[in-house]
Coordinates of C-alpha atoms and ligand atoms in Angstrom, one line a residue:
Chain I
M1 CA 123.8 184.5 56.7
N2 CA 122.7 181.7 59.0
Q3 CA 124.2 182.6 62.4
A4 CA 122.0 180.3 64.5
G5 CA 123.4 177.3 62.7
R6 CA 127.0 178.0 63.8
G7 CA 128.4 175.3 66.0
D8 CA 130.2 177.7 68.3
I9 CA 127.0 179.3 69.7
P10 CA 126.2 177.7 73.1
S11 CA 123.0 175.7 73.5
A12 CA 121.2 178.4 75.5
Y13 CA 121.0 180.6 72.4
V14 CA 119.6 177.9 70.1
R15 CA 116.7 175.4 70.1
D16 CA 118.5 172.2 71.1
K17 CA 121.2 171.1 73.5
R18 CA 124.4 170.8 71.5
T19 CA 125.7 167.9 73.5
P20 CA 123.0 165.3 74.1
P21 CA 123.4 163.3 77.4
P22 CA 125.0 159.9 77.1
S23 CA 122.6 157.1 76.1
S24 CA 120.7 155.2 78.8
D25 CA 122.5 152.0 77.9
E26 CA 125.8 153.7 78.5
L27 CA 124.7 155.1 81.8
R28 CA 123.2 151.8 82.9
A29 CA 126.5 150.1 82.2
R30 CA 128.5 152.7 84.1
I31 CA 126.4 153.5 87.1
P32 CA 124.9 150.9 89.5
G33 CA 121.1 151.3 89.6
W34 CA 120.9 154.0 86.9
G35 CA 117.3 154.7 86.1
V36 CA 115.6 152.3 88.6
D37 CA 113.5 155.3 89.8
L38 CA 113.1 156.7 86.3
N39 CA 109.3 157.0 86.4
P40 CA 108.6 160.3 88.2
T41 CA 105.1 159.1 89.2
D42 CA 106.6 156.0 90.9
R43 CA 108.8 157.7 93.5
P44 CA 108.2 157.4 97.3
A45 CA 107.5 161.2 97.8
Y46 CA 105.0 161.4 94.9
P47 CA 102.3 162.6 94.9
K48 CA 103.1 165.1 97.6
L49 CA 99.8 164.9 99.3
Q50 CA 98.9 161.3 99.0
H51 CA 100.2 158.4 101.0
R52 CA 98.2 155.2 101.2
T53 CA 100.3 153.1 103.6
D54 CA 98.9 152.5 107.1
T55 CA 100.9 154.8 109.5
G56 CA 100.4 152.6 112.5
A57 CA 98.3 155.1 114.3
H58 CA 95.3 153.5 116.1
W59 CA 93.5 156.7 117.1
D60 CA 91.8 159.6 115.5
F61 CA 93.3 162.1 117.8
P62 CA 96.1 161.0 120.1
E63 CA 95.5 160.7 123.9
R64 CA 96.8 163.8 125.7
Q65 CA 100.1 163.7 127.5
P66 CA 99.6 165.2 131.1
E67 CA 100.7 168.8 131.2
E68 CA 102.8 169.1 134.4
W69 CA 103.3 172.8 134.1
P70 CA 101.7 175.4 131.8
R71 CA 103.5 174.4 128.6
E72 CA 104.6 177.4 126.5
R73 CA 103.1 177.2 123.0
S74 CA 102.8 179.1 119.7
V75 CA 99.8 181.4 119.6
E76 CA 99.2 180.0 116.1
H77 CA 98.2 176.6 117.7
A78 CA 94.7 176.0 118.9
F79 CA 96.0 174.4 122.1
V80 CA 99.0 172.6 123.5
T81 CA 99.6 169.7 121.2
P82 CA 98.6 166.3 122.6
V83 CA 102.3 165.2 122.7
F84 CA 105.2 167.5 123.5
G85 CA 108.8 167.6 124.8
T86 CA 109.5 168.3 128.5
A87 CA 113.3 168.5 128.2
Q88 CA 114.1 171.9 129.7
P89 CA 111.2 173.7 131.3
P90 CA 111.6 177.5 131.2
R91 CA 113.2 178.9 134.4
G92 CA 114.9 182.0 135.6
L93 CA 115.0 185.3 133.7
S94 CA 115.5 183.4 130.4
G95 CA 112.3 181.5 131.2
V96 CA 110.4 184.8 131.8
I97 CA 111.6 186.1 128.4
R98 CA 110.7 182.9 126.6
R99 CA 107.2 182.7 128.1
Y100 CA 106.5 186.3 127.2
S101 CA 107.8 185.8 123.6
Y102 CA 105.5 182.7 123.2
A103 CA 102.5 184.4 124.8
R104 CA 102.8 187.7 123.0
F105 CA 104.1 187.2 119.4
S106 CA 103.2 184.7 116.6
E107 CA 105.9 182.9 114.6
G108 CA 105.4 185.4 111.9
R109 CA 106.8 188.3 114.0
L110 CA 110.5 188.9 114.1
A111 CA 110.2 190.0 117.7
H112 CA 109.2 186.5 118.7
W113 CA 112.5 185.0 117.4
L114 CA 114.7 187.9 118.5
L115 CA 113.3 187.5 122.1
L116 CA 114.0 183.8 122.0
V117 CA 117.5 184.4 120.8
A118 CA 118.0 187.0 123.6
A119 CA 116.6 184.4 126.0
D120 CA 119.2 181.9 124.8
R121 CA 122.0 184.3 125.6
V122 CA 120.6 185.1 129.0
D123 CA 120.1 181.3 129.6
A124 CA 123.8 180.7 128.8
A125 CA 124.9 183.6 131.1
E126 CA 122.7 182.2 133.9
H127 CA 124.2 178.8 133.6
R128 CA 127.7 180.1 133.3
L129 CA 127.4 182.0 136.5
R130 CA 126.0 179.0 138.3
S131 CA 128.8 176.8 136.8
F132 CA 131.4 179.0 138.4
A133 CA 130.1 178.0 141.7
S134 CA 130.2 174.3 140.8
T135 CA 133.0 171.8 140.4
R136 CA 132.6 171.9 136.6
P137 CA 133.0 175.6 135.5
D138 CA 132.1 176.4 131.9
V139 CA 134.9 177.0 129.4
P140 CA 134.7 179.3 126.3
A141 CA 134.7 176.4 123.8
T142 CA 135.0 172.6 123.9
G143 CA 136.6 169.9 121.8
L144 CA 139.7 172.0 121.1
R145 CA 142.0 169.2 122.0
S146 CA 141.2 167.8 118.5
E147 CA 143.0 170.8 117.0
F148 CA 146.2 168.9 118.1
T149 CA 145.1 165.3 117.9
R150 CA 143.2 165.6 114.6
G151 CA 145.4 167.8 112.6
G152 CA 143.9 171.3 113.0
L153 CA 146.5 173.0 110.8
R154 CA 147.0 170.2 108.3
S155 CA 143.3 169.9 107.7
R156 CA 142.8 173.5 106.9
R157 CA 145.7 174.0 104.5
G158 CA 144.5 175.9 101.4
R159 CA 140.9 176.0 102.4
S160 CA 139.0 179.3 101.9
D161 CA 136.9 178.8 105.0
A162 CA 140.0 178.9 107.2
R163 CA 139.5 182.7 107.0
H164 CA 136.4 182.8 109.0
H165 CA 137.5 180.0 111.3
L166 CA 139.8 182.9 112.4
V167 CA 136.7 184.8 113.4
D168 CA 135.5 182.0 115.7
P169 CA 137.8 182.8 118.6
L170 CA 136.5 186.4 118.5
V171 CA 132.8 185.2 118.4
V172 CA 133.5 182.7 121.2
A173 CA 135.8 184.7 123.4
G174 CA 134.3 188.2 122.8
P175 CA 131.5 187.9 125.4
W176 CA 134.0 186.5 127.9
V177 CA 136.5 189.3 127.4
A178 CA 133.6 191.9 127.6
A179 CA 132.3 190.3 130.8
A180 CA 135.8 190.2 132.4
G181 CA 136.3 193.8 131.3
A182 CA 133.0 194.9 132.8
A183 CA 133.8 193.0 136.1
L184 CA 137.2 194.7 136.2
V185 CA 135.7 198.2 135.7
G186 CA 133.1 197.4 138.3
L187 CA 135.6 196.3 140.9
R188 CA 137.8 199.4 140.3
T189 CA 134.8 201.7 140.7
L190 CA 133.9 199.9 143.9
A191 CA 137.5 200.1 145.2
R192 CA 137.7 203.8 144.3
G193 CA 134.4 204.4 146.1
R194 CA 135.8 202.9 149.3
R195 CA 138.8 205.0 149.3
Chain B
M1 CA 122.7 157.9 132.2
R2 CA 125.4 159.6 130.2
A3 CA 124.2 162.2 127.7
M4 CA 125.6 164.9 125.4
V5 CA 124.6 168.3 126.8
Y6 CA 124.6 171.8 125.2
R7 CA 126.2 174.5 127.3
G8 CA 126.0 177.4 124.9
P9 CA 127.4 178.1 121.4
Y10 CA 130.6 176.0 120.7
K11 CA 130.2 174.4 124.1
I12 CA 129.0 170.9 124.8
R13 CA 129.9 168.3 127.4
V14 CA 128.8 164.9 128.6
E15 CA 126.8 164.9 131.8
E16 CA 124.9 162.5 134.1
K17 CA 121.1 162.8 133.5
P18 CA 118.1 160.9 134.7
V19 CA 117.0 158.1 132.3
P20 CA 113.9 159.4 130.4
A21 CA 110.5 158.1 131.5
I22 CA 107.3 157.2 129.7
E23 CA 105.2 160.3 129.5
H24 CA 102.5 159.2 127.2
P25 CA 100.9 155.7 126.7
N26 CA 102.3 155.4 123.2
D27 CA 105.9 156.3 124.2
A28 CA 108.8 153.9 124.2
I29 CA 112.2 154.3 125.9
V30 CA 115.0 153.2 123.6
R31 CA 118.6 152.3 124.7
V32 CA 120.8 153.9 122.0
S33 CA 123.3 151.6 120.4
L34 CA 124.6 153.9 117.7
A35 CA 124.1 157.6 117.0
A36 CA 125.5 160.2 114.5
I37 CA 126.1 163.9 114.3
C38 CA 124.2 165.5 111.4
G39 CA 125.0 168.7 109.5
S40 CA 121.8 170.1 111.1
D41 CA 123.3 169.6 114.6
L42 CA 126.0 172.2 113.6
H43 CA 123.3 174.9 113.3
L44 CA 122.4 174.2 116.9
Y45 CA 126.0 173.9 118.0
H46 CA 126.8 177.3 116.5
G47 CA 123.8 178.8 118.4
M48 CA 121.7 179.6 115.3
M49 CA 118.5 178.0 116.2
P50 CA 116.3 180.1 118.5
D51 CA 115.2 178.5 121.8
T52 CA 118.1 176.1 122.1
R53 CA 118.1 175.7 125.9
I54 CA 121.1 175.0 128.1
G55 CA 121.1 171.4 129.1
H56 CA 119.5 170.2 125.9
T57 CA 120.6 166.9 124.5
F58 CA 121.0 166.8 120.7
G59 CA 120.8 163.9 118.4
H60 CA 118.2 162.9 115.8
E61 CA 120.0 160.1 114.1
F62 CA 120.1 157.0 116.2
I63 CA 119.2 153.3 116.4
G64 CA 118.8 151.2 119.5
V65 CA 117.0 148.6 121.5
V66 CA 113.5 149.0 123.0
E67 CA 113.9 149.1 126.7
Q68 CA 110.4 149.9 127.9
V69 CA 107.0 150.5 126.2
G70 CA 103.9 152.5 127.2
S71 CA 100.5 150.9 127.8
S72 CA 99.1 151.5 124.4
V73 CA 102.1 150.3 122.3
Q74 CA 101.1 147.4 120.0
N75 CA 103.8 147.2 117.3
L76 CA 107.0 147.1 119.4
Q77 CA 108.3 144.9 122.2
V78 CA 111.0 145.2 124.7
G79 CA 114.2 143.9 123.1
D80 CA 113.3 144.9 119.5
R81 CA 116.2 146.5 117.6
V82 CA 114.8 149.6 116.0
M83 CA 115.8 152.5 113.7
V84 CA 114.0 155.7 114.5
P85 CA 113.2 158.4 111.9
F86 CA 114.4 161.8 112.9
N87 CA 110.8 163.1 112.7
I88 CA 108.5 162.8 115.7
F89 CA 105.0 162.3 114.2
C90 CA 101.6 161.2 115.2
G91 CA 100.4 159.3 112.1
S92 CA 96.9 160.7 112.3
C93 CA 96.8 164.5 111.8
W94 CA 95.8 166.2 108.6
F95 CA 99.5 166.3 107.5
C96 CA 100.5 162.8 108.6
A97 CA 97.4 161.4 106.9
R98 CA 98.8 162.8 103.6
G99 CA 102.4 161.5 104.2
L100 CA 103.8 164.9 105.4
F101 CA 105.3 163.2 108.4
S102 CA 107.9 166.0 108.8
N103 CA 105.1 168.5 109.1
C104 CA 103.0 166.8 111.9
H105 CA 100.7 169.1 113.7
N106 CA 100.3 167.1 116.9
V107 CA 103.8 167.0 118.4
N108 CA 105.3 170.5 118.5
P109 CA 103.5 173.1 120.6
N110 CA 106.3 175.6 120.2
A111 CA 105.8 176.2 116.5
T112 CA 103.3 175.4 113.7
A113 CA 105.8 176.0 110.9
V114 CA 107.9 172.9 111.8
G115 CA 107.1 169.4 113.0
G116 CA 108.8 167.5 115.9
I117 CA 112.4 166.5 115.7
Y118 CA 114.5 164.7 118.4
G119 CA 117.1 166.8 120.1
Y120 CA 116.6 169.8 118.0
S121 CA 115.8 172.7 120.4
H122 CA 112.4 173.8 121.7
T123 CA 111.5 175.3 118.4
T124 CA 110.9 171.7 117.2
G125 CA 109.1 170.6 120.3
G126 CA 111.6 170.4 123.2
Y127 CA 112.5 166.7 123.0
D128 CA 115.9 165.6 124.2
G129 CA 117.7 163.6 121.5
G130 CA 119.7 160.4 121.0
Q131 CA 123.3 161.4 121.6
A132 CA 122.8 159.7 124.9
E133 CA 122.4 156.3 126.4
Y134 CA 118.6 156.4 126.4
V135 CA 116.0 158.4 124.6
R136 CA 112.2 158.9 124.8
V137 CA 110.5 157.9 121.6
P138 CA 107.0 159.2 121.3
F139 CA 104.4 157.5 119.0
A140 CA 106.3 154.2 119.2
D141 CA 103.6 152.5 117.0
V142 CA 104.2 155.1 114.2
G143 CA 107.8 156.1 113.9
P144 CA 110.3 153.3 114.6
V145 CA 110.9 150.3 112.4
K146 CA 112.6 147.0 113.3
I147 CA 116.0 146.8 111.7
P148 CA 116.0 144.2 108.9
D149 CA 118.4 141.3 109.7
W150 CA 120.4 141.9 106.6
M151 CA 121.0 145.6 107.2
H152 CA 124.3 146.9 108.6
D153 CA 123.9 149.1 111.7
E154 CA 125.8 151.9 110.1
D155 CA 123.5 151.9 107.1
A156 CA 120.5 151.8 109.5
V157 CA 121.7 154.8 111.5
L158 CA 122.3 156.9 108.3
L159 CA 118.9 155.9 106.9
T160 CA 117.3 157.7 109.9
D161 CA 118.2 161.1 108.3
A162 CA 121.2 161.9 106.1
A163 CA 120.7 159.2 103.5
A164 CA 116.9 159.6 103.5
T165 CA 117.4 163.3 103.0
G166 CA 119.7 162.9 100.1
Y167 CA 117.2 160.6 98.4
F168 CA 114.3 162.9 99.2
G169 CA 116.3 165.9 97.9
A170 CA 116.8 164.2 94.5
Q171 CA 113.0 163.5 94.4
L172 CA 112.3 167.2 95.1
G173 CA 114.3 168.0 92.0
E174 CA 111.7 166.3 89.8
I175 CA 114.6 164.9 87.7
A176 CA 113.7 163.8 84.2
E177 CA 115.8 161.5 82.1
G178 CA 118.9 163.1 80.8
D179 CA 118.8 166.1 83.1
T180 CA 122.0 167.8 84.2
V181 CA 121.9 167.8 88.0
V182 CA 124.1 170.0 90.2
V183 CA 124.4 169.1 93.8
L184 CA 125.7 171.9 96.1
G185 CA 127.5 170.4 99.1
A186 CA 129.4 167.1 99.3
G187 CA 128.4 166.3 102.9
P188 CA 126.6 163.1 103.7
V189 CA 123.3 164.6 102.4
G190 CA 124.8 165.8 99.1
L191 CA 126.7 162.6 98.5
V192 CA 123.5 160.5 98.7
A193 CA 121.6 163.1 96.7
A194 CA 124.2 162.6 93.9
Q195 CA 123.9 158.8 94.0
S196 CA 120.1 159.2 94.0
A197 CA 120.1 161.6 91.0
W198 CA 121.4 158.8 88.8
L199 CA 118.7 156.4 90.0
M200 CA 116.1 158.9 88.8
G201 CA 117.7 159.1 85.4
A202 CA 120.1 162.1 85.5
G203 CA 122.4 162.4 82.4
R204 CA 125.0 164.3 84.2
V205 CA 125.8 164.9 87.9
I206 CA 128.1 167.6 89.1
V207 CA 128.9 168.0 92.8
V208 CA 130.2 171.3 94.1
D209 CA 132.2 171.7 97.4
H210 CA 135.7 172.7 98.4
L211 CA 136.8 169.9 100.7
Q212 CA 139.1 167.6 98.8
E213 CA 138.2 164.4 100.6
R214 CA 134.5 165.0 100.1
L215 CA 134.9 165.8 96.4
E216 CA 137.0 162.6 96.0
K217 CA 134.1 160.7 97.7
A218 CA 131.7 162.3 95.2
R219 CA 133.7 160.9 92.4
T220 CA 134.2 157.4 93.8
M221 CA 131.0 156.8 95.6
A222 CA 128.6 158.8 93.4
Y223 CA 130.4 158.7 90.0
A224 CA 130.0 162.4 89.8
E225 CA 131.9 165.2 88.1
T226 CA 133.2 167.7 90.7
L227 CA 133.9 171.4 91.0
D228 CA 136.0 172.9 93.8
Y229 CA 134.6 176.4 94.3
D230 CA 137.8 177.6 95.9
E231 CA 139.4 177.3 92.4
Y232 CA 137.1 179.8 90.8
D233 CA 136.5 183.5 91.4
D234 CA 132.9 182.8 90.7
V235 CA 131.8 179.2 90.6
V236 CA 128.4 180.0 89.1
V237 CA 130.1 181.4 86.0
E238 CA 132.0 178.2 85.7
L239 CA 128.8 176.2 86.1
K240 CA 127.3 178.3 83.3
K241 CA 130.3 177.6 81.1
Q242 CA 130.1 173.9 81.8
T243 CA 126.4 173.7 80.9
D244 CA 126.6 175.5 77.6
H245 CA 125.3 178.7 79.3
L246 CA 121.9 177.0 80.0
G247 CA 122.6 176.4 83.7
A248 CA 121.7 173.1 85.3
D249 CA 118.2 171.6 84.8
V250 CA 118.1 170.9 88.5
V251 CA 120.1 172.1 91.5
I252 CA 119.9 170.3 94.8
E253 CA 121.0 172.6 97.7
A254 CA 122.5 170.3 100.3
V255 CA 124.5 172.9 102.3
G256 CA 122.2 175.0 104.5
A257 CA 122.9 177.6 107.1
E258 CA 126.6 177.2 107.4
A259 CA 127.2 177.9 103.7
D260 CA 130.6 179.3 102.8
G261 CA 131.9 181.2 99.9
N262 CA 130.7 184.7 100.8
L263 CA 132.2 186.5 103.8
A264 CA 129.4 188.9 104.3
Q265 CA 126.9 186.1 104.5
Q266 CA 129.1 184.1 106.8
L267 CA 129.5 187.0 109.2
T268 CA 125.8 188.0 109.3
G269 CA 124.7 184.4 109.4
P270 CA 126.6 181.8 111.4
K271 CA 128.8 184.3 113.2
L272 CA 126.5 187.2 114.3
K273 CA 123.2 185.4 113.9
L274 CA 121.6 188.4 112.2
Q275 CA 119.9 186.1 109.7
G276 CA 118.8 182.5 109.8
G277 CA 122.1 181.3 108.4
S278 CA 124.2 182.2 105.4
A279 CA 122.2 182.1 102.2
T280 CA 125.2 181.7 99.9
A281 CA 124.5 178.2 98.6
L282 CA 120.8 179.0 98.1
N283 CA 121.7 182.0 96.0
W284 CA 124.2 180.0 94.0
A285 CA 121.4 177.5 93.4
I286 CA 119.0 180.2 92.1
D287 CA 121.8 181.7 90.0
G288 CA 123.2 178.4 88.7
V289 CA 119.9 176.6 87.6
R290 CA 118.6 177.3 84.2
K291 CA 115.5 179.4 83.6
G292 CA 112.4 177.3 84.1
G293 CA 114.4 174.8 86.1
T294 CA 114.0 173.3 89.6
V295 CA 115.8 174.2 92.8
A296 CA 115.4 171.5 95.5
V297 CA 116.4 172.7 98.9
V298 CA 117.2 170.3 101.7
G299 CA 119.8 172.5 103.4
A300 CA 118.3 173.8 106.6
Y301 CA 117.8 177.3 107.8
G302 CA 116.6 179.0 111.0
P303 CA 113.3 180.8 111.3
I304 CA 114.9 184.3 111.1
P305 CA 114.6 185.8 107.6
N306 CA 117.5 185.3 105.1
A307 CA 119.1 187.4 102.4
V308 CA 117.8 185.3 99.5
K309 CA 117.7 186.5 95.8
F310 CA 114.0 186.0 95.5
G311 CA 113.6 188.4 92.6
D312 CA 115.9 186.3 90.4
A313 CA 114.0 183.2 91.3
L314 CA 110.8 184.8 90.1
N315 CA 112.3 186.3 87.0
K316 CA 113.8 182.9 86.0
G317 CA 110.5 181.1 86.4
L318 CA 111.9 178.6 88.9
T319 CA 110.2 175.9 90.7
L320 CA 111.4 175.9 94.3
R321 CA 110.8 172.7 96.3
M322 CA 111.8 172.0 99.8
N323 CA 111.0 170.3 103.1
Q324 CA 112.3 168.5 106.1
T325 CA 112.4 164.9 105.0
P326 CA 109.4 162.7 105.8
V327 CA 111.9 159.9 106.5
K328 CA 109.7 156.8 106.9
R329 CA 108.0 157.4 103.6
Q330 CA 111.3 156.9 101.9
W331 CA 112.2 153.7 103.6
P332 CA 110.6 150.7 101.8
R333 CA 112.2 151.8 98.5
M334 CA 115.5 152.9 100.0
F335 CA 115.8 149.5 101.8
E336 CA 115.8 147.9 98.4
H337 CA 118.3 150.3 97.0
V338 CA 120.7 149.8 99.9
R339 CA 120.3 146.0 99.7
N340 CA 121.0 146.2 95.9
G341 CA 124.1 148.4 96.5
F342 CA 122.6 151.3 94.6
L343 CA 122.8 153.5 97.7
T344 CA 125.8 153.0 100.0
P345 CA 125.4 155.3 103.0
R346 CA 128.0 153.7 105.3
D347 CA 130.7 154.4 102.7
M348 CA 130.6 157.9 104.1
V349 CA 131.4 157.0 107.7
T350 CA 134.9 158.3 108.5
H351 CA 135.0 158.5 112.3
R352 CA 133.6 156.7 115.3
F353 CA 133.7 158.5 118.6
P354 CA 132.8 157.1 122.1
L355 CA 130.0 159.3 123.6
E356 CA 132.5 160.6 126.2
E357 CA 134.5 162.2 123.4
I358 CA 131.6 163.9 121.8
P359 CA 133.0 167.4 122.3
E360 CA 135.9 166.5 120.1
A361 CA 133.5 164.9 117.6
Y362 CA 131.6 168.1 117.3
H363 CA 134.7 170.2 116.8
V364 CA 136.1 167.9 114.2
F365 CA 132.9 167.7 112.2
S366 CA 132.2 171.4 112.5
S367 CA 135.6 172.5 111.4
K368 CA 135.9 169.6 108.9
L369 CA 139.2 168.4 110.4
D370 CA 140.9 165.1 109.7
G371 CA 139.0 164.3 106.5
C372 CA 135.8 163.9 108.5
I373 CA 132.7 163.2 106.4
K374 CA 130.3 161.5 108.8
P375 CA 131.1 160.9 112.5
L376 CA 129.2 158.2 114.5
I377 CA 128.8 158.3 118.2
V378 CA 128.9 155.1 120.3
P379 CA 127.3 155.3 123.7
S380 CA 129.0 153.7 126.6
A381 CA 126.2 151.3 127.5
S382 CA 126.1 149.7 124.1
Ligands
NAD1 N1 115.8 168.8 105.1 C1 116.1 167.9 106.0 O1 115.3 167.1 106.4 C2 117.5 167.8 106.4 C3 118.0 166.6 106.9 C4 119.3 166.5 107.2 C5 120.2 167.5 107.0 N2 119.7 168.6 106.4 C6 120.6 169.8 106.1 O2 121.3 169.4 105.0 C7 122.5 170.2 105.0 C8 123.7 169.3 104.8 O3 123.9 168.4 105.8 P1 125.2 167.5 105.9 O4 125.0 166.6 107.0 O5 125.6 166.9 104.6 O6 126.2 168.7 106.3 P2 127.8 168.9 106.2 O7 128.1 170.1 107.0 O8 128.6 167.7 106.4 O9 128.0 169.3 104.6 C9 127.8 170.5 104.1 C10 128.9 170.7 103.0 O10 128.6 171.9 102.2 C11 129.9 172.4 101.8 N3 129.7 173.8 101.5 C12 129.7 174.9 102.3 N4 129.4 176.0 101.6 C13 129.2 175.6 100.3 C14 128.8 176.3 99.1 N5 128.6 177.6 99.1 N6 128.6 175.5 98.0 C15 128.8 174.2 98.0 N7 129.1 173.5 99.1 C16 129.3 174.2 100.2 C17 130.7 172.1 103.0 O11 132.1 172.2 102.7 C18 130.3 170.7 103.4 O12 131.0 169.7 102.8 C19 122.5 170.9 106.4 O13 122.1 172.2 106.3 C20 121.5 170.1 107.2 O14 120.9 170.9 108.2 C21 118.4 168.8 106.1
ZN2 ZN1 119.7 165.9 110.4
ZN3 ZN1 100.8 164.1 112.7

């Protein structure tokens, strides 16, 4: 009884692939450029740790960009890197949390990232409050006009991810509803206290 | 200048901001002529990347014109038309010296685990990005390249990230002649990865997604077979059936943190941010590849730990390869491939939005409305 020779047993259970791939001539004829990078040792990312082309750098160590304020940095770095972004310096309560997270925890500690995530939410709340006193108050979500102009319903027909698009309004509006609720309860308590 | 500005998860708007200034002698200021939104921007947009500060300008895919150069810049002149790799890198550190431009150690004080990226939160260095009229470009002698005369602007802008990443992803797969290659995700990155797999000698390319217009693009642009995962209870079982129960020789994961297909992962990842994104596609890759095979990951995740089936990866003896793309390293060869028509990045562009409409552009691209595959952003000053 020679079971392994039976043609209905899938490749994985026998020595060779049952259906060999199409020949290289066939593939070359069908697909523009098939095989031009066939040689694995002649691909741009190979070898991983060797790159002989001049990078354009004309320094051993780059000149240092002036540090206008104590730049927060990972404690895994020896120092503030010679070049860095200055886009949004830390400020407010979120800034305090961010600075603490950088100063206290390495990148390997979950606390580092959870504090930064918490600071992001505080940052958003701080800016939202400030925006209400401005001429351009924040809204819960942007770009929603495209739901009407770019076929929101039509585009989602039959798609499985439409299910969790339904969760989005909750995720987005949840904090706003909670904040409004808290404000309402607060006002009521105040009003009751006055009476 | 006008610039895209982050106001919190799902909230962006266009604001007036000061034009960036030279902060280091090797800086340049570039006037952006064309930018794009990347799948990676969606991770920021959904609030999944820690230390994404309010007021941050996103955008790491852009081309433009040199407006101003710092005192030590030698290779660029005012007026040059340049394409700028999404990596910010020094060209001289231990990592850059070995071609790991995406892992540069001299540009990101905020973290050692990731290099510098334009407009990608403070976790990648705190640089404002290119979805704006002007952008600061550090190490102007190292990163930017003058756009060749023959190159289309839309190809140039896609070469700064999405296309380079697809090509790099296929290389991470260590494809050998005749291999069966599965690409998860038919976004801009996955589509170019599928095209690239053929260049490296794949015998069969199967692209998995669930968006019809993208699967159609995978068939026409990348000559791939396609699988719509919505049609199967368990798409991995189908993959096994289609590969004679071996699994794929190589799986390229081009989905990342927004991955769909598992409600628990969606809720704990993108929605509630309890993990660094949904690991569904990563787990499908580990499950769908054959034992002893290679999983190439270019899909991006946040720094918070993920629910990944690591035990299976070990038991199957897999090779896992991954990185942020060292973009400039891919360019000389990719330029040839684009010129020869073997890679066709601009085939994927479906939408062009003026900068002022960028909130709509984000919503359309994020929710995959209107058949959107790749949206470009055209700043007002260009
Ligand atoms: N490593 C890098 O340097 C680098 C560079 C650019 C982009 N990226 C990452 O690559 C990923 C893709 O980028 P993009 O611009 O193509 O994004 P995209 O959002 O346009 O595409 C993602 C695609 O994946 C599909 N998808 C979702 N869940 C899936 C699943 N479980 N299986 C298969 N397909 C699924 C979606 O329908 C979508 O078509 C992102 O995570 C992005 O951050 C990494
Ligand atoms: Zn990107
Ligand atoms: Zn470097």
